Coordinates of C-alpha atoms and ligand atoms in Angstrom, one line a residue:
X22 CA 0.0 0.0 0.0
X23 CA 1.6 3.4 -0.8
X24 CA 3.0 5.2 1.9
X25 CA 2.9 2.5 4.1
X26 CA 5.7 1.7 6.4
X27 CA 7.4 2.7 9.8
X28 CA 6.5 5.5 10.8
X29 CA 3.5 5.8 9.5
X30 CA 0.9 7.9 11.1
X31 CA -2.3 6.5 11.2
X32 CA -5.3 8.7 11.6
X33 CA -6.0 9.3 14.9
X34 CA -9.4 8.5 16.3
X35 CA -10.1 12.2 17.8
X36 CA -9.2 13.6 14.0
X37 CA -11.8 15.8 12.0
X38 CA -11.4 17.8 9.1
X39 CA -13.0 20.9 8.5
X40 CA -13.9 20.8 4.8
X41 CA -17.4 22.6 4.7
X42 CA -20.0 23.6 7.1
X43 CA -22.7 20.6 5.3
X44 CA -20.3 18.2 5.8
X45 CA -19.7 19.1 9.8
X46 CA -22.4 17.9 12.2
X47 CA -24.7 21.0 13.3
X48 CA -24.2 20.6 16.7
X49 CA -20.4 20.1 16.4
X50 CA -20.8 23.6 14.6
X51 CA -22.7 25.5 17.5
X52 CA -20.2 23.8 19.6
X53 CA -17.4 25.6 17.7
X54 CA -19.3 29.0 18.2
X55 CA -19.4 28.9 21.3
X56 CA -16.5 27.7 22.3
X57 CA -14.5 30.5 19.9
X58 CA -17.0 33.2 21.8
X59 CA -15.4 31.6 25.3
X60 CA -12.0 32.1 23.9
X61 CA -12.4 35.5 22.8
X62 CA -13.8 37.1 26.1
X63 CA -11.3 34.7 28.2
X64 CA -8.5 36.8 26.4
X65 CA -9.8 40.4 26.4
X66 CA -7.3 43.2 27.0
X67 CA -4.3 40.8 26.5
X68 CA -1.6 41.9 24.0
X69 CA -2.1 39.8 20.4
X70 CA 0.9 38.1 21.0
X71 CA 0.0 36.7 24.3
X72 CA -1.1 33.3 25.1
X73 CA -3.9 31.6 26.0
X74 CA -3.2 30.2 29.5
X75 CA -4.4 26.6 28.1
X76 CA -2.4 26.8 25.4
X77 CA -3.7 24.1 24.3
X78 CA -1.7 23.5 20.5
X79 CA 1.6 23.7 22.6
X80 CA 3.7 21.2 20.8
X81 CA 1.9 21.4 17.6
X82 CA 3.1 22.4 14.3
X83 CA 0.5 23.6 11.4
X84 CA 1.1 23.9 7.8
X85 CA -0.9 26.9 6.0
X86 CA -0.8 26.5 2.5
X87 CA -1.9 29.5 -0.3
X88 CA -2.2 28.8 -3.4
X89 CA -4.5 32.1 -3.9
X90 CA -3.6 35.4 -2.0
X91 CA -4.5 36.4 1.1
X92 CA -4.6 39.1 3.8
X93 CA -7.0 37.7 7.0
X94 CA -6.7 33.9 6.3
X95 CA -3.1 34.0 6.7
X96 CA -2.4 36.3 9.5
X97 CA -5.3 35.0 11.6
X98 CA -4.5 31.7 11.1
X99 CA -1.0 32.1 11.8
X100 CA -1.8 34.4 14.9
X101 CA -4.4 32.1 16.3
X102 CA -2.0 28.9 15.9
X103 CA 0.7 31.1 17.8
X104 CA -1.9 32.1 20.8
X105 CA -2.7 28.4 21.2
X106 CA 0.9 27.7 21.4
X107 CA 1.4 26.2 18.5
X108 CA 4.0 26.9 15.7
X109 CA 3.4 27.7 11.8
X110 CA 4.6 26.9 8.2
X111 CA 3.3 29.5 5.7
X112 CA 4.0 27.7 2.6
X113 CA 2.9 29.2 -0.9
X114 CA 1.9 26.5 -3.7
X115 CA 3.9 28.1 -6.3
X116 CA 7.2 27.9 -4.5
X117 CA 6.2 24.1 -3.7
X118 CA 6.7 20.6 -5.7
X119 CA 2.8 21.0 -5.8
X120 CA 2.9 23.6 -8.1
X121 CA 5.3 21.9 -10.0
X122 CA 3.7 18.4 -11.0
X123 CA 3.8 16.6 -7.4
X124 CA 0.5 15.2 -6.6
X125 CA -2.1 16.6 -4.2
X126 CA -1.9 12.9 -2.4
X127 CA 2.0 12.5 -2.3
X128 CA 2.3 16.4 -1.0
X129 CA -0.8 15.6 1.9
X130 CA 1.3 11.8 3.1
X131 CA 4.5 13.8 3.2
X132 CA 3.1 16.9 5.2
X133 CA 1.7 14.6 7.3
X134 CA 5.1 13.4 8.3
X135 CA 6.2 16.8 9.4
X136 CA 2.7 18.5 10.5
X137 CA 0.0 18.2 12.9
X138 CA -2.6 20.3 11.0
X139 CA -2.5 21.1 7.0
X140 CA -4.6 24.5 6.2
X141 CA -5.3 24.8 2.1
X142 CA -6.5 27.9 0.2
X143 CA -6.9 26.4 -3.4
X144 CA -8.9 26.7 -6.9
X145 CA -10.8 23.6 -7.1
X146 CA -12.3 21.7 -4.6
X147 CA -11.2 17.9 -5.4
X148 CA -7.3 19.9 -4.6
X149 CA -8.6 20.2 -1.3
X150 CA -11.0 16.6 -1.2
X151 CA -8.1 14.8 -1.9
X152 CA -5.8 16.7 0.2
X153 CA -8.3 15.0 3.1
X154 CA -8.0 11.8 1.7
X155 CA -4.8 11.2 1.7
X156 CA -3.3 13.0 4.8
X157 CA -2.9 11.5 8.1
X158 CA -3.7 15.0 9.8
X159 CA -6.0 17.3 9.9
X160 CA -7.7 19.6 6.6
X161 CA -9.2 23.1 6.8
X162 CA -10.5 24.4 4.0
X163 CA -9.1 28.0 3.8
X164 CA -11.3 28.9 0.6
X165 CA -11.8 27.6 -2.5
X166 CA -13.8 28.6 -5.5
X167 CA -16.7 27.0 -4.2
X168 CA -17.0 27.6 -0.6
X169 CA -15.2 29.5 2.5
X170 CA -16.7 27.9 5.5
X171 CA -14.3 29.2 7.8
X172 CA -15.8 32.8 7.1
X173 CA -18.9 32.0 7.6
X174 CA -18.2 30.7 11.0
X175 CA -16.8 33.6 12.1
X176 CA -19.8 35.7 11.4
X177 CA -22.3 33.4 12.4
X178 CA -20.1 34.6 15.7
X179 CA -20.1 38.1 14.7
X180 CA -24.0 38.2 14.4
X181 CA -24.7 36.5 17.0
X182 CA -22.7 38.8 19.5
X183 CA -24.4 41.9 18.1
X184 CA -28.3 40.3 17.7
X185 CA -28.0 37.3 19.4
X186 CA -28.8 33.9 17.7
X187 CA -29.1 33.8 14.1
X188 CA -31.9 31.4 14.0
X189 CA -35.1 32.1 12.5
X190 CA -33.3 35.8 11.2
X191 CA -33.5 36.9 7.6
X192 CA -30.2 37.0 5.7
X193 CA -30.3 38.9 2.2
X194 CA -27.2 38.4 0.0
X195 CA -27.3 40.8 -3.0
X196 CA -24.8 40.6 -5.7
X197 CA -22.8 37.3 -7.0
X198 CA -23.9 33.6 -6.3
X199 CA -20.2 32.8 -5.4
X200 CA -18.2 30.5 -3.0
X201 CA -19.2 32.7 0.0
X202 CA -22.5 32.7 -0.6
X203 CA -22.5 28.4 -0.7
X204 CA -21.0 28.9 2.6
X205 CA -24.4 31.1 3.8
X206 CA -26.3 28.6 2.1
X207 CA -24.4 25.4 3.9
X208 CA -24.8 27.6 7.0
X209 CA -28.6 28.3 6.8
X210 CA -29.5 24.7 7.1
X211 CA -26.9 24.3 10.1
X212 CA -28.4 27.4 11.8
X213 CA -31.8 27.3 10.5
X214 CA -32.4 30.7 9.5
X215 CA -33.8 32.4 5.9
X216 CA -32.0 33.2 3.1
X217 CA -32.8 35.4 0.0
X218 CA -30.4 35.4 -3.0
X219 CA -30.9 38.9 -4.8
X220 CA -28.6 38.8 -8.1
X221 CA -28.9 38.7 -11.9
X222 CA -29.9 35.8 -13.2
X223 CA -26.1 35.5 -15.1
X224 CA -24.7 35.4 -11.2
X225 CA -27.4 32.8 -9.8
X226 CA -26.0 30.7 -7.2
X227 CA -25.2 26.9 -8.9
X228 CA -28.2 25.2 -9.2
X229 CA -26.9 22.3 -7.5
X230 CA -26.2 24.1 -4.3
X231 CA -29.9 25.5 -4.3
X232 CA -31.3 22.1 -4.8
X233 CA -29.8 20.5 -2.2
X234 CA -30.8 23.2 0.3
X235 CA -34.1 22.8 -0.8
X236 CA -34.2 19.4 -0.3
X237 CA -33.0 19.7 3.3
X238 CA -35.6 22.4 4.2
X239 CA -33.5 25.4 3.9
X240 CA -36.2 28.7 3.4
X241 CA -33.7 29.9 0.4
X242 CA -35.3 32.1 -2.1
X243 CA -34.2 34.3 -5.2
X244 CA -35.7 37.5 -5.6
X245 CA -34.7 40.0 -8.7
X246 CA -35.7 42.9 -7.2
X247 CA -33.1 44.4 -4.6
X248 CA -35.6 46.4 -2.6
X249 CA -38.0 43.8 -2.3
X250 CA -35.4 41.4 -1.8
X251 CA -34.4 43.3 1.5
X252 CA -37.3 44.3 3.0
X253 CA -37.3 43.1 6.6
X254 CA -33.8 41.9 6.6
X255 CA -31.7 41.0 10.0
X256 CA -28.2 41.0 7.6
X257 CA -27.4 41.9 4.3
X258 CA -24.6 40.5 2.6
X259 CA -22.3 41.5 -0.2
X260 CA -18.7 40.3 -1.4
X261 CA -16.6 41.3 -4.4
X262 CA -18.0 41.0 -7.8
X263 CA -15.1 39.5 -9.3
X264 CA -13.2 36.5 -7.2
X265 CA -10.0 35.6 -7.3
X266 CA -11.3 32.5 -9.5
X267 CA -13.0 34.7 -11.9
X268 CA -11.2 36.1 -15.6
X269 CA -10.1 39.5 -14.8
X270 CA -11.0 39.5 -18.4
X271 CA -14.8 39.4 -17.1
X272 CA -14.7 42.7 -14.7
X273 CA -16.0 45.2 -17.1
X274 CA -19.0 43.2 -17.9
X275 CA -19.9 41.2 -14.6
X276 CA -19.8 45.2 -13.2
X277 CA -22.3 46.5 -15.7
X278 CA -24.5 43.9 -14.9
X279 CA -24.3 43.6 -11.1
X280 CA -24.1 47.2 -10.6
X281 CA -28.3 47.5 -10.0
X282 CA -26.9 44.9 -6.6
X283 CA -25.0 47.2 -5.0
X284 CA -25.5 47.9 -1.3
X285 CA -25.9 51.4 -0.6
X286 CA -27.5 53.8 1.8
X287 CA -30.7 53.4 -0.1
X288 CA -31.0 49.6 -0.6
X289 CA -29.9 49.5 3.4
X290 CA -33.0 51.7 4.4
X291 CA -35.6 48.7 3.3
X292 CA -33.8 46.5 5.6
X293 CA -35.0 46.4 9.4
X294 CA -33.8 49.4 10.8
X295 CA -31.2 47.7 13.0
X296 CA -30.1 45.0 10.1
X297 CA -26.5 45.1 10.2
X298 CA -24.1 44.8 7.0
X299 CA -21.5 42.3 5.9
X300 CA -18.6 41.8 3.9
X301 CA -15.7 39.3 4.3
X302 CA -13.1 41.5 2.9
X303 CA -11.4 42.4 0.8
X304 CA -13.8 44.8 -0.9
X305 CA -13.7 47.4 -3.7
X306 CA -15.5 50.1 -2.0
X307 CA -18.1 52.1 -4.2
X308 CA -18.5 49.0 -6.2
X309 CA -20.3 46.3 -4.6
X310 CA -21.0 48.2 -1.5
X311 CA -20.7 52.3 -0.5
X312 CA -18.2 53.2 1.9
X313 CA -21.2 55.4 3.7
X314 CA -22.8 51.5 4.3
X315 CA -18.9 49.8 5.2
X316 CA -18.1 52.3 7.3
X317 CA -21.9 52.9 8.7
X318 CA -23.6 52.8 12.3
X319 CA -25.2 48.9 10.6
X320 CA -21.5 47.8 9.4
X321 CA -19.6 44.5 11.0
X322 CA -17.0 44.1 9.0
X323 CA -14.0 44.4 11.0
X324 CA -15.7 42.6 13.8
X325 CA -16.2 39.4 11.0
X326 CA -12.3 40.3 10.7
X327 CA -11.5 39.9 14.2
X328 CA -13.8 36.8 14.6
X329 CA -11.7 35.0 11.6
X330 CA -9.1 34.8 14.6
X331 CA -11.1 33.4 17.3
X332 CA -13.7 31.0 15.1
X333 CA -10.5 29.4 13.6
X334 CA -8.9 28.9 16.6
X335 CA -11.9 27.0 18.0
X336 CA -12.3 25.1 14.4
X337 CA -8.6 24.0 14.9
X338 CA -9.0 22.7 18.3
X339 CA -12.0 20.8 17.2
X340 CA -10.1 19.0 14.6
X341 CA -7.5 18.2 16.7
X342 CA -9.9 17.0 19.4
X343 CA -8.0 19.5 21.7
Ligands
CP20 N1 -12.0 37.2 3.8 C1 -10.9 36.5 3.5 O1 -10.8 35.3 3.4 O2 -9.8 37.4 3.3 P1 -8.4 37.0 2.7 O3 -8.6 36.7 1.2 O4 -7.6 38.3 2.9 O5 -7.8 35.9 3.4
NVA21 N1 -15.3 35.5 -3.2 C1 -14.0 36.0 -2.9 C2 -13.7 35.9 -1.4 C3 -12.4 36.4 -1.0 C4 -12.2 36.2 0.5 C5 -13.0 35.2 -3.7 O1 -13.1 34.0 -3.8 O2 -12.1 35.9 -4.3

């Protein structure tokens, strides 16, 4: 059997990957919530370098591997590891064998030699399947161009310290159908609240995704109209309108057709008057959303920023069983 011999680790039985919020038990997910709230307030007023008195990754080594850019996923990840105790490797798949012909499955068995915990950002999501499959530690899925679960964990947190749970709220996502709105989607189910896609038709979330929601009870809707679409929101939603898996090529014309989606003052006032506004970063302000609503009394966003730290570190210690 490949990569069999001495020395090598089995999976261990406490093990979990993090590869999507569907594929994680619900309750394992509240679990994760709550426990990241517990470590936020336990470390309030400490220096970001400090930490945590349980330290509870002490020993551990984590491998954070980009093979798209990043700002948040990589410094929070690589801060939260160091709070827990642990130590990183910030690896970049261009400057690795990966990027140059090794396979996904020989790169996961030999990281697994040297790692406790393997972190991916990657393009397609069979990278990251069979990164899972084949390593003997740990996978969190860091984004890819289907999903970003991780995100949506931490503002699951975010909204739930502002307006308490999130169950039975209305969540409005207005622009592209992309991989962080599959994560709100995945996360509706889990958290049982409502979801209404507002978007051009050319941007409609996969029709896959919305069918399995469906099936599973989720209250997901599309509505064309933006206004409508908002009315008696609890969140509204927005990210870039070009991802990092999109053609560049593409921007002029995916802007001239998403431009009617674009969260302003005016598409904020038929929301609930205390709905507050989201974005996971980065954005291009004045396109998908105003910087009167991103830097409003209803915007989040750096809280969603902060919470990346604190949800991470509590989706880390849950795959390690720690
Ligand atoms: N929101 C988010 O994942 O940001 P980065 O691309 O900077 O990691
Ligand atoms: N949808 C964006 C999210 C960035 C964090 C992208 O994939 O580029």
């Amino acid at each position: 059997m490949p990569g069999r011999g001495p020395g090598q680790m089995e999976k261990t039985k406490d093990m979990k990957h993090f590869l999507d919020i569907h594929t994680t038990p619900a309750a394992d997910l509240r679990a994760i919530i709550d426990q990241a709230a517990a470590m936020k307030a336990a470390r309030q007023g400490r220096p970001r370098g400090a930490p945590d008195d349980d330290a509870p990754l002490a020993g551990h080594m984590v491998a954070l591997i980009f093979e798209k850019p990043s700002t948040r996923t990589r410094v929070s990840f690589d801060v939260g590891v160091r709070q827990m105790g642990g130590q990183t490797l910030v690896l970049s798949g261009k400057d690795m064998q990966l990027g140059h012909g090794e396979t996904i499955a020989d790169t996961a068995r030999v990281l697994s030699r040297y790692v406790d915990l393997i972190m991916i950002r990657t393009f397609d999501e069979t990278v990251l399947q069979e990164m899972a499959e084949h390593a003997s530690v740990p996978v969190i899925n860091g984004l890819t161009d289907r999903s970003h679960p991780c995100q949506i964990m931490a503002d699951i947190q975010t909204f739930e310290e502002h307006r308490g749970t999130i169950s039975g709220k209305k969540v409005v996502w207005s622009g592209d159908g992309n991989n962080v709105f599959n994560s709100f989607l995945h996360a509706a189910q889990a958290f049982d609240f409502e979801l209404v896609f507002t978007g051009p038709a050319q941007f409609d979330p996969e029709d896959d995704y919305m069918a399995r929601a469906r099936a599973a009870g989720v209250a997901v809707s599309i509505d064309r109209d933006p206004a409508r679409a908002v009315s008696g929101a609890d969140l509204v939603v927005t990210d870039t309108w070009v991802s990092m898996h999109d053609a560049q090529s593409s921007r002029e014309r995916r802007h001239n057709i998403l431009r009617p989606y674009q969260v302003n003052a005016e598409l904020m006032a038929h929301a609930k008057p205390d709905a507050l506004f989201m974005h996971c970063l980065p954005a291009h302000r004045e396109e998908e959303a105003t910087s009167e609503v991103m830097d409003g009394p209803s915007s989040v966003i750096f809280d969603e920023t902060e919470n990346r730290l604190h949800a991470q570190k509590a989706i880390m210690r849950y795959c390690l069983g720690r």
